[in-house]
Each structure stands twice: as C-alpha cells, then as structure tokens.
PDB file of C-alpha atoms and ligand atoms in Angstrom:
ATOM      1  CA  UNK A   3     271.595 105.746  67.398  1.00  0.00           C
ATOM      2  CA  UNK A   4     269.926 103.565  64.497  1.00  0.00           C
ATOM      3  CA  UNK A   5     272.032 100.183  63.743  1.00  0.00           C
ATOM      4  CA  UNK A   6     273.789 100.751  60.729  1.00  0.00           C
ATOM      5  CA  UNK A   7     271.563  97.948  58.413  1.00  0.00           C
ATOM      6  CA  UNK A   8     268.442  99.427  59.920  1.00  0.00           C
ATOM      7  CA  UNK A   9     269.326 102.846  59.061  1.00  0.00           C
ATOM      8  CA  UNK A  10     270.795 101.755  55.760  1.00  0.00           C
ATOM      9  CA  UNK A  11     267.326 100.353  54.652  1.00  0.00           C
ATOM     10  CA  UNK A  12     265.026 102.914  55.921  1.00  0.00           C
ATOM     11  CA  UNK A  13     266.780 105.440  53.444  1.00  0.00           C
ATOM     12  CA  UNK A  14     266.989 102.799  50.846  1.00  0.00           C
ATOM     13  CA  UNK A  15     262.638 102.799  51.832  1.00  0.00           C
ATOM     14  CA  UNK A  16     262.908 106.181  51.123  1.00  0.00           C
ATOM     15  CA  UNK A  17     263.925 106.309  47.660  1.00  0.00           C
ATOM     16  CA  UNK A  18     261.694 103.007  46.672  1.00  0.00           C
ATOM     17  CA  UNK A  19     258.343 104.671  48.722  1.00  0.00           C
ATOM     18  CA  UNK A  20     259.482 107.645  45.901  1.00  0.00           C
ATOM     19  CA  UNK A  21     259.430 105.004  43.544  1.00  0.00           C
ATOM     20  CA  UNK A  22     256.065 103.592  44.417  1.00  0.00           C
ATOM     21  CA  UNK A  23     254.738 107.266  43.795  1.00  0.00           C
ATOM     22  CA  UNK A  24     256.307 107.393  40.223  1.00  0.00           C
ATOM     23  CA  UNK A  25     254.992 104.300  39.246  1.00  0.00           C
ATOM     24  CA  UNK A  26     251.179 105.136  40.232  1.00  0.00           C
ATOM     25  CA  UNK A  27     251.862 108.359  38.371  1.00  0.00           C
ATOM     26  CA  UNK A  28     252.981 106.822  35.695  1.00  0.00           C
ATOM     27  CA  UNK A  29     249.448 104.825  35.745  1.00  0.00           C
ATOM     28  CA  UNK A  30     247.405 107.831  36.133  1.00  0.00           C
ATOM     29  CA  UNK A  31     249.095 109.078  32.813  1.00  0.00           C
ATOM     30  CA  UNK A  32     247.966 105.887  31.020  1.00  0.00           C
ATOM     31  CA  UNK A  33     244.777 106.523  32.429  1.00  0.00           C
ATOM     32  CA  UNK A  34     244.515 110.250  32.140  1.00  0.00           C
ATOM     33  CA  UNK A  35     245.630 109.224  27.819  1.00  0.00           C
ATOM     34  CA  UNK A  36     242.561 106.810  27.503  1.00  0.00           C
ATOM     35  CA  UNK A  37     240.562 108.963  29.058  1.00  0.00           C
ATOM     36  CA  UNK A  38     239.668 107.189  31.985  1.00  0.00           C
ATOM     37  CA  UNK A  39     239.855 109.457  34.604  1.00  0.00           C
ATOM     38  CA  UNK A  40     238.242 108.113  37.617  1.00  0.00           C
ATOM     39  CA  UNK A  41     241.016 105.639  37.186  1.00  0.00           C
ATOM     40  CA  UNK A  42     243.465 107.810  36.893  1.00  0.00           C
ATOM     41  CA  UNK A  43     242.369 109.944  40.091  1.00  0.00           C
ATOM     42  CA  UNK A  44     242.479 106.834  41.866  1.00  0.00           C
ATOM     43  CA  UNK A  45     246.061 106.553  41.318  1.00  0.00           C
ATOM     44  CA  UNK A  46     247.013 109.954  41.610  1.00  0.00           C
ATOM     45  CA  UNK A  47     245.986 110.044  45.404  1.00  0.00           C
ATOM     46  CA  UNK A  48     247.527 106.284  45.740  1.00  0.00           C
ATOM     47  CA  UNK A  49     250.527 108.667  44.442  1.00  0.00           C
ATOM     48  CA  UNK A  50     250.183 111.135  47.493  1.00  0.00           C
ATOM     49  CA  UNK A  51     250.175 108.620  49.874  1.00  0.00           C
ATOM     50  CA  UNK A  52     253.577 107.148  48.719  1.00  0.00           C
ATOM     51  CA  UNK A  53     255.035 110.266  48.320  1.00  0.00           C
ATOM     52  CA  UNK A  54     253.274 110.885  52.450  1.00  0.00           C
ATOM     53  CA  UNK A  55     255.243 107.122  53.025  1.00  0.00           C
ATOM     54  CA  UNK A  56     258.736 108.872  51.835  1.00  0.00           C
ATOM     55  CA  UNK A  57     258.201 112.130  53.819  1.00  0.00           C
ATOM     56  CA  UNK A  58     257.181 109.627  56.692  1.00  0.00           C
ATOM     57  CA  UNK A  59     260.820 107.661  56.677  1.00  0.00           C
ATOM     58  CA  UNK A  60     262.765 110.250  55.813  1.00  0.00           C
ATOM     59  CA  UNK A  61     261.450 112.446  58.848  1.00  0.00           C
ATOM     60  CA  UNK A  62     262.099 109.342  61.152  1.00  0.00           C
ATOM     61  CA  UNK A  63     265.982 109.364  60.013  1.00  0.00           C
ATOM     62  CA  UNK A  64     266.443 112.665  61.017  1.00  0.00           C
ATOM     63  CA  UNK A  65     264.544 112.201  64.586  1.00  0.00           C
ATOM     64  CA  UNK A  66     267.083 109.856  65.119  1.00  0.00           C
ATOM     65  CA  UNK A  67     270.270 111.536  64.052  1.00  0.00           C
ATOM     66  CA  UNK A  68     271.055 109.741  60.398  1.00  0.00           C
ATOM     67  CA  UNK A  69     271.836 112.031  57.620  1.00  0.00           C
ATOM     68  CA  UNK A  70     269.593 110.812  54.621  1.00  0.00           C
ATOM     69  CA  UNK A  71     271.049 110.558  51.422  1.00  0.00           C
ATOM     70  CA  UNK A  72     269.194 110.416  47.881  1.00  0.00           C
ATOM     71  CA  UNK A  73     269.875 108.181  44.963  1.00  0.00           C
ATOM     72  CA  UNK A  74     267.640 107.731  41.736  1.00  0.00           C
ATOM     73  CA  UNK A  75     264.696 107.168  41.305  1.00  0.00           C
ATOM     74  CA  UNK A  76     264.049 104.049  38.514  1.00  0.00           C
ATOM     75  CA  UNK A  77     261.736 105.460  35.638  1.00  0.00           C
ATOM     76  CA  UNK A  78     258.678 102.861  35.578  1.00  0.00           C
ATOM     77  CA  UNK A  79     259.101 100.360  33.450  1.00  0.00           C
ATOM     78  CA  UNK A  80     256.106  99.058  33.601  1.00  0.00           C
ATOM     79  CA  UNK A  81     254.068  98.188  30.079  1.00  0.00           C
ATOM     80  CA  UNK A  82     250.816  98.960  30.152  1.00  0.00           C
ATOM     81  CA  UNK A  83     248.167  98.191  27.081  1.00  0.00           C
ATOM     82  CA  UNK A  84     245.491  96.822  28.636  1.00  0.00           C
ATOM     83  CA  UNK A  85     243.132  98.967  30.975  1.00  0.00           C
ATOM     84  CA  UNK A  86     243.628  96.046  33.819  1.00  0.00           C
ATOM     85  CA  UNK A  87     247.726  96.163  33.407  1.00  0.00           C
ATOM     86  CA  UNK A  88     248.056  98.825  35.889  1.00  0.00           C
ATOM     87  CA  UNK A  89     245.804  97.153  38.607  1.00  0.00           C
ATOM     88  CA  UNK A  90     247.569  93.570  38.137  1.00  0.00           C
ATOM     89  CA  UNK A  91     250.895  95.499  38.553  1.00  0.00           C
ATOM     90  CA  UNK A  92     249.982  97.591  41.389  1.00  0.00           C
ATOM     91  CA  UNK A  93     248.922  94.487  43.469  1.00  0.00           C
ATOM     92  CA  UNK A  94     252.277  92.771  42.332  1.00  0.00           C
ATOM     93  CA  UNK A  95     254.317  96.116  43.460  1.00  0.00           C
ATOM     94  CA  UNK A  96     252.271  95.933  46.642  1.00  0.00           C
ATOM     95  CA  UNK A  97     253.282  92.599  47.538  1.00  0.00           C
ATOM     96  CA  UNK A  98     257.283  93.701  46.938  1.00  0.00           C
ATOM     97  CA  UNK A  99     256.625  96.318  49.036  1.00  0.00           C
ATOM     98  CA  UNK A 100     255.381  94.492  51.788  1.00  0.00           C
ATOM     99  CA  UNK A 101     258.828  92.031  51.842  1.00  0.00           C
ATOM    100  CA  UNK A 102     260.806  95.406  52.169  1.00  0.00           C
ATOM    101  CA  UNK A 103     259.145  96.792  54.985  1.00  0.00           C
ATOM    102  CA  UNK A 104     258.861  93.129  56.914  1.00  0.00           C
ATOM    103  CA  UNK A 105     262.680  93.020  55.371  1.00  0.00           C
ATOM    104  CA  UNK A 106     263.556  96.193  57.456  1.00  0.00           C
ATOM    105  CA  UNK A 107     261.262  95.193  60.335  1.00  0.00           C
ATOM    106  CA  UNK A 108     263.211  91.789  60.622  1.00  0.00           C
ATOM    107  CA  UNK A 109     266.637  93.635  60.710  1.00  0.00           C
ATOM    108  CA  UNK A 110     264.921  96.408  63.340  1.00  0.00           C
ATOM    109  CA  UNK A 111     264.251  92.852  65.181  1.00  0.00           C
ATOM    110  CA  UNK A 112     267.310  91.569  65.374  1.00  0.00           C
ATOM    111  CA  UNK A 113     268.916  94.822  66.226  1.00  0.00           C
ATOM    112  CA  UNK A 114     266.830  94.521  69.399  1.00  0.00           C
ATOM    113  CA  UNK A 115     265.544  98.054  67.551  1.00  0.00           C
ATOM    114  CA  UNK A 116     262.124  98.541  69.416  1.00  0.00           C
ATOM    115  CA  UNK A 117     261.359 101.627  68.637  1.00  0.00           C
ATOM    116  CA  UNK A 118     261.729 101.153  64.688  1.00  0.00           C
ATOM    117  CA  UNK A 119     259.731  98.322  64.989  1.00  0.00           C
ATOM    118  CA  UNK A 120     256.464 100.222  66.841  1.00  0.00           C
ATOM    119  CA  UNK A 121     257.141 102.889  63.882  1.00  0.00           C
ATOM    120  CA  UNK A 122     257.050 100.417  61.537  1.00  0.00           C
ATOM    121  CA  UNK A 123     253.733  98.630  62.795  1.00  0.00           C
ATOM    122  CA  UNK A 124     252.084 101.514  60.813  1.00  0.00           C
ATOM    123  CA  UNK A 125     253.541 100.342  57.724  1.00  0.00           C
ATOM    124  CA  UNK A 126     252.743  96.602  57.994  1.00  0.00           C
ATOM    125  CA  UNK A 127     249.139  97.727  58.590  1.00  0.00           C
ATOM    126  CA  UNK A 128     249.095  99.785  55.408  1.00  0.00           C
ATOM    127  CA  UNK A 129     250.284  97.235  53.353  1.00  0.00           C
ATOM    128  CA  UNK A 130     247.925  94.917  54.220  1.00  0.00           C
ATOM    129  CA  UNK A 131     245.292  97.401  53.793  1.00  0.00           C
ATOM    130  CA  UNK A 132     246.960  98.831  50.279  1.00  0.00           C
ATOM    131  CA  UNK A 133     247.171  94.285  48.689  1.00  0.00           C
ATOM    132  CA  UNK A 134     243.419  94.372  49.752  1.00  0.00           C
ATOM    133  CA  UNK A 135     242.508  97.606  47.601  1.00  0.00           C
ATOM    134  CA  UNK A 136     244.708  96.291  44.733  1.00  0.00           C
ATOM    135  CA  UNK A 137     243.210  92.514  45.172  1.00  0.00           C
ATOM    136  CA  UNK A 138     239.536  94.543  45.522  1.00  0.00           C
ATOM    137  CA  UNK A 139     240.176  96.370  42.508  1.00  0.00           C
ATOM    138  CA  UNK A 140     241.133  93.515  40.319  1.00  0.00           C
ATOM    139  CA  UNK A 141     237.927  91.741  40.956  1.00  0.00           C
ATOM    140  CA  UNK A 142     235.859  94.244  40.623  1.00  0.00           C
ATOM    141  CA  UNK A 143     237.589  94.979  37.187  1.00  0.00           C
ATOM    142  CA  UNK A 144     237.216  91.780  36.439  1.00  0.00           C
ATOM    143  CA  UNK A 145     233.345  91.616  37.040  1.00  0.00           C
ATOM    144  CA  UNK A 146     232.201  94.956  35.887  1.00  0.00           C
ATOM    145  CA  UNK A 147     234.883  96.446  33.482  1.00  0.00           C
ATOM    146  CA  UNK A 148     234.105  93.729  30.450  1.00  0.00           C
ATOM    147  CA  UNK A 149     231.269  95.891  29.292  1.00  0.00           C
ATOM    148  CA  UNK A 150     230.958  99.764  28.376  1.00  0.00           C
ATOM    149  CA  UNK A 151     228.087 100.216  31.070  1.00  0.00           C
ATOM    150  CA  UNK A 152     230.203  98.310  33.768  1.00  0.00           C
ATOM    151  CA  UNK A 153     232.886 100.429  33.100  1.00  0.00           C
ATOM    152  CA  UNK A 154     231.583 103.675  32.882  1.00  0.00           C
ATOM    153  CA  UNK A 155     230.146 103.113  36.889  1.00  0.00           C
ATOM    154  CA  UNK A 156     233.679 101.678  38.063  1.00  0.00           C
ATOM    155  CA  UNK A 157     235.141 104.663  36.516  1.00  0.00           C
ATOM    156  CA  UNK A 158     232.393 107.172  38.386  1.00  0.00           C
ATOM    157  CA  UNK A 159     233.474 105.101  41.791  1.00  0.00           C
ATOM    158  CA  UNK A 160     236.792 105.511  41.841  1.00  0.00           C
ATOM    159  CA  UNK A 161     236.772 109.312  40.656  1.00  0.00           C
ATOM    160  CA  UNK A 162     235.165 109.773  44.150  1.00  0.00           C
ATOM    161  CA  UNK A 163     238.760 108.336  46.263  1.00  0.00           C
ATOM    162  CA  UNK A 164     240.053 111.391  48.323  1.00  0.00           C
ATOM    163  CA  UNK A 165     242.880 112.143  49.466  1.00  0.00           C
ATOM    164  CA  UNK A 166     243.683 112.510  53.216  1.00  0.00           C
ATOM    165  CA  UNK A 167     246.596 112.815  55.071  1.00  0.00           C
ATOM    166  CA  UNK A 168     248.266 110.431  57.335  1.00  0.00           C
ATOM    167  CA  UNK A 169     248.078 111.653  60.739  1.00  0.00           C
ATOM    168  CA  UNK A 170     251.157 110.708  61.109  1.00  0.00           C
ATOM    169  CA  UNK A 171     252.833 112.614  58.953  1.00  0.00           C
ATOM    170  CA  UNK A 172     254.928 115.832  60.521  1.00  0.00           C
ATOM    171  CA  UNK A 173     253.652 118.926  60.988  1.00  0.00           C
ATOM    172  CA  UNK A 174     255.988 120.394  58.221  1.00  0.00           C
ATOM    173  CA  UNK A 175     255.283 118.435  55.198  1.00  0.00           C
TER     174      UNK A 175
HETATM  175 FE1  FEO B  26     254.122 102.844  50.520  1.00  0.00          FE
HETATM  176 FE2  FEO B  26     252.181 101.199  48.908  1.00  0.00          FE
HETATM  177  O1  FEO B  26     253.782 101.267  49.774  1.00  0.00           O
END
C-alpha cells in the first residue's frame, strides 16, 4: 500500500505529465501556423513522450492498488510571438517539472517508500536529460536561427527527431 501523500502526488503527476503534453502541442500548433515544421515535429514527439510519462504513473497506481482519479487539464497559457518563446518556455516548464518529481521523490523518501523511489530514478534521469535538450535548443536558436539560412538548417534538424517508446512503458499502452 502507497502512503497516502505519495499516492496523492503521483496522480496529481498524472494530470500535470498530461499537461506537459498539451502545452508542447500547443507549441507545435504555433509552429505548424508559421510554418515551421521541423519545429513543430520536434514538439509533437516531445508531446508523445509526456503523454508515455502519464501512461507511465498512472500504470504504477494501479500496480499498487490506488484507484486513479482525473481532474482538468489547464489549457496552455502560454504566449507565444516570437519563434524562440516556445523553447525559453519549454526549458522553464522543464525545470518545474523537475521540483515535482524530486517533490514526490522526497515524500517517497520520507515514507521509507523504496520502491517508488527506484521507479522514480527513471524520471529524475529524464529530466535531466529533457533541461539539457531545452538548454541545447536555446543556444543553438540563439546561434543559428538569427538568419533565414540558419534557420532553414535548424528547422531540417529537428524535422528528423523520432519518436520511440519508453521501454518502460506497459505492454498495453
Ligand atoms: Fe514528463 Fe518533460 O516531463
């Protein structure tokens, strides 16, 4: 049985991972509008992977017995006019992220919670890994997206991001 904080802010995770997945959406469509879509596939599997993070929680709460329960999902309210909004924002998101999950790791420590905090040593991994790609992003925007040319070839890069699944995430999603 999950300690009742614990359990309380993995399903909160679960609605703000959904989030997360809104909000890159919500950058692919500014993206998809200026017609930048390298950009906006970059975002759109950035997207998956939150969504994978949500299906990822929510199977763990069931494994161990807690009924998961669903509240709304924020719209973005993020304002974007500039083509580096979305990148400065993502890396700021990021960094919220990562207090939530150490947030819930910290409670799984106290709880004495072991096995939360191994499944949650895949998380603090990914965030690190996702504030690098945002920081990454933002300096190479900030080097090669001044100029048309520049541009362009950032745009042709990130079209090529794939998607790929977690291996971690169940069988059934
Ligand atoms: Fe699932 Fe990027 O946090």
């Amino acid at each position: 049985m999950l300690d009742k904080k614990v359990a309380e802010l993995l399903n909160e995770q679960v609605n703000k991972e959904l989030y997360s997945a809104y909000l890159y959406w919500d950058f692919a469509n500014y993206y998809a509008d200026e017609g930048l879509d390298g950009f906006r596939n970059w975002y759109e599997v950035q997207a998956k992977e939150e969504r994978d993070h949500a299906i990822m929680i929510r199977e763990y709460l069931i494994e161990c017995g807690v009924r998961v329960t669903f509240g709304k999902i924020a719209a973005p309210d993020v304002k974007l006019k500039d083509f580096d909004d979305p990148l400065k924002a993502g890396l700021e998101h990021e960094r919220y992220v990562t207090s939530l999950i150490l947030a819930v790791y910290e409670a799984a420590a106290e709880a004495k919670d072991y096995k939360t905090m191994q499944f949650l040593d895949w998380f603090v991994k990914e965030q690190g890994e996702e504030e690098k790609n945002a920081e990454e992003l933002i300096k190479k925007m900030k080097l090669f997206g001044g100029d048309p040319k520049g541009l362009y070839m950032l745009n042709q890069e990130l079209a090529a991001r794939t998607y790929v699944p977690s291996a971690n995430l169940p069988a059934n999603a």
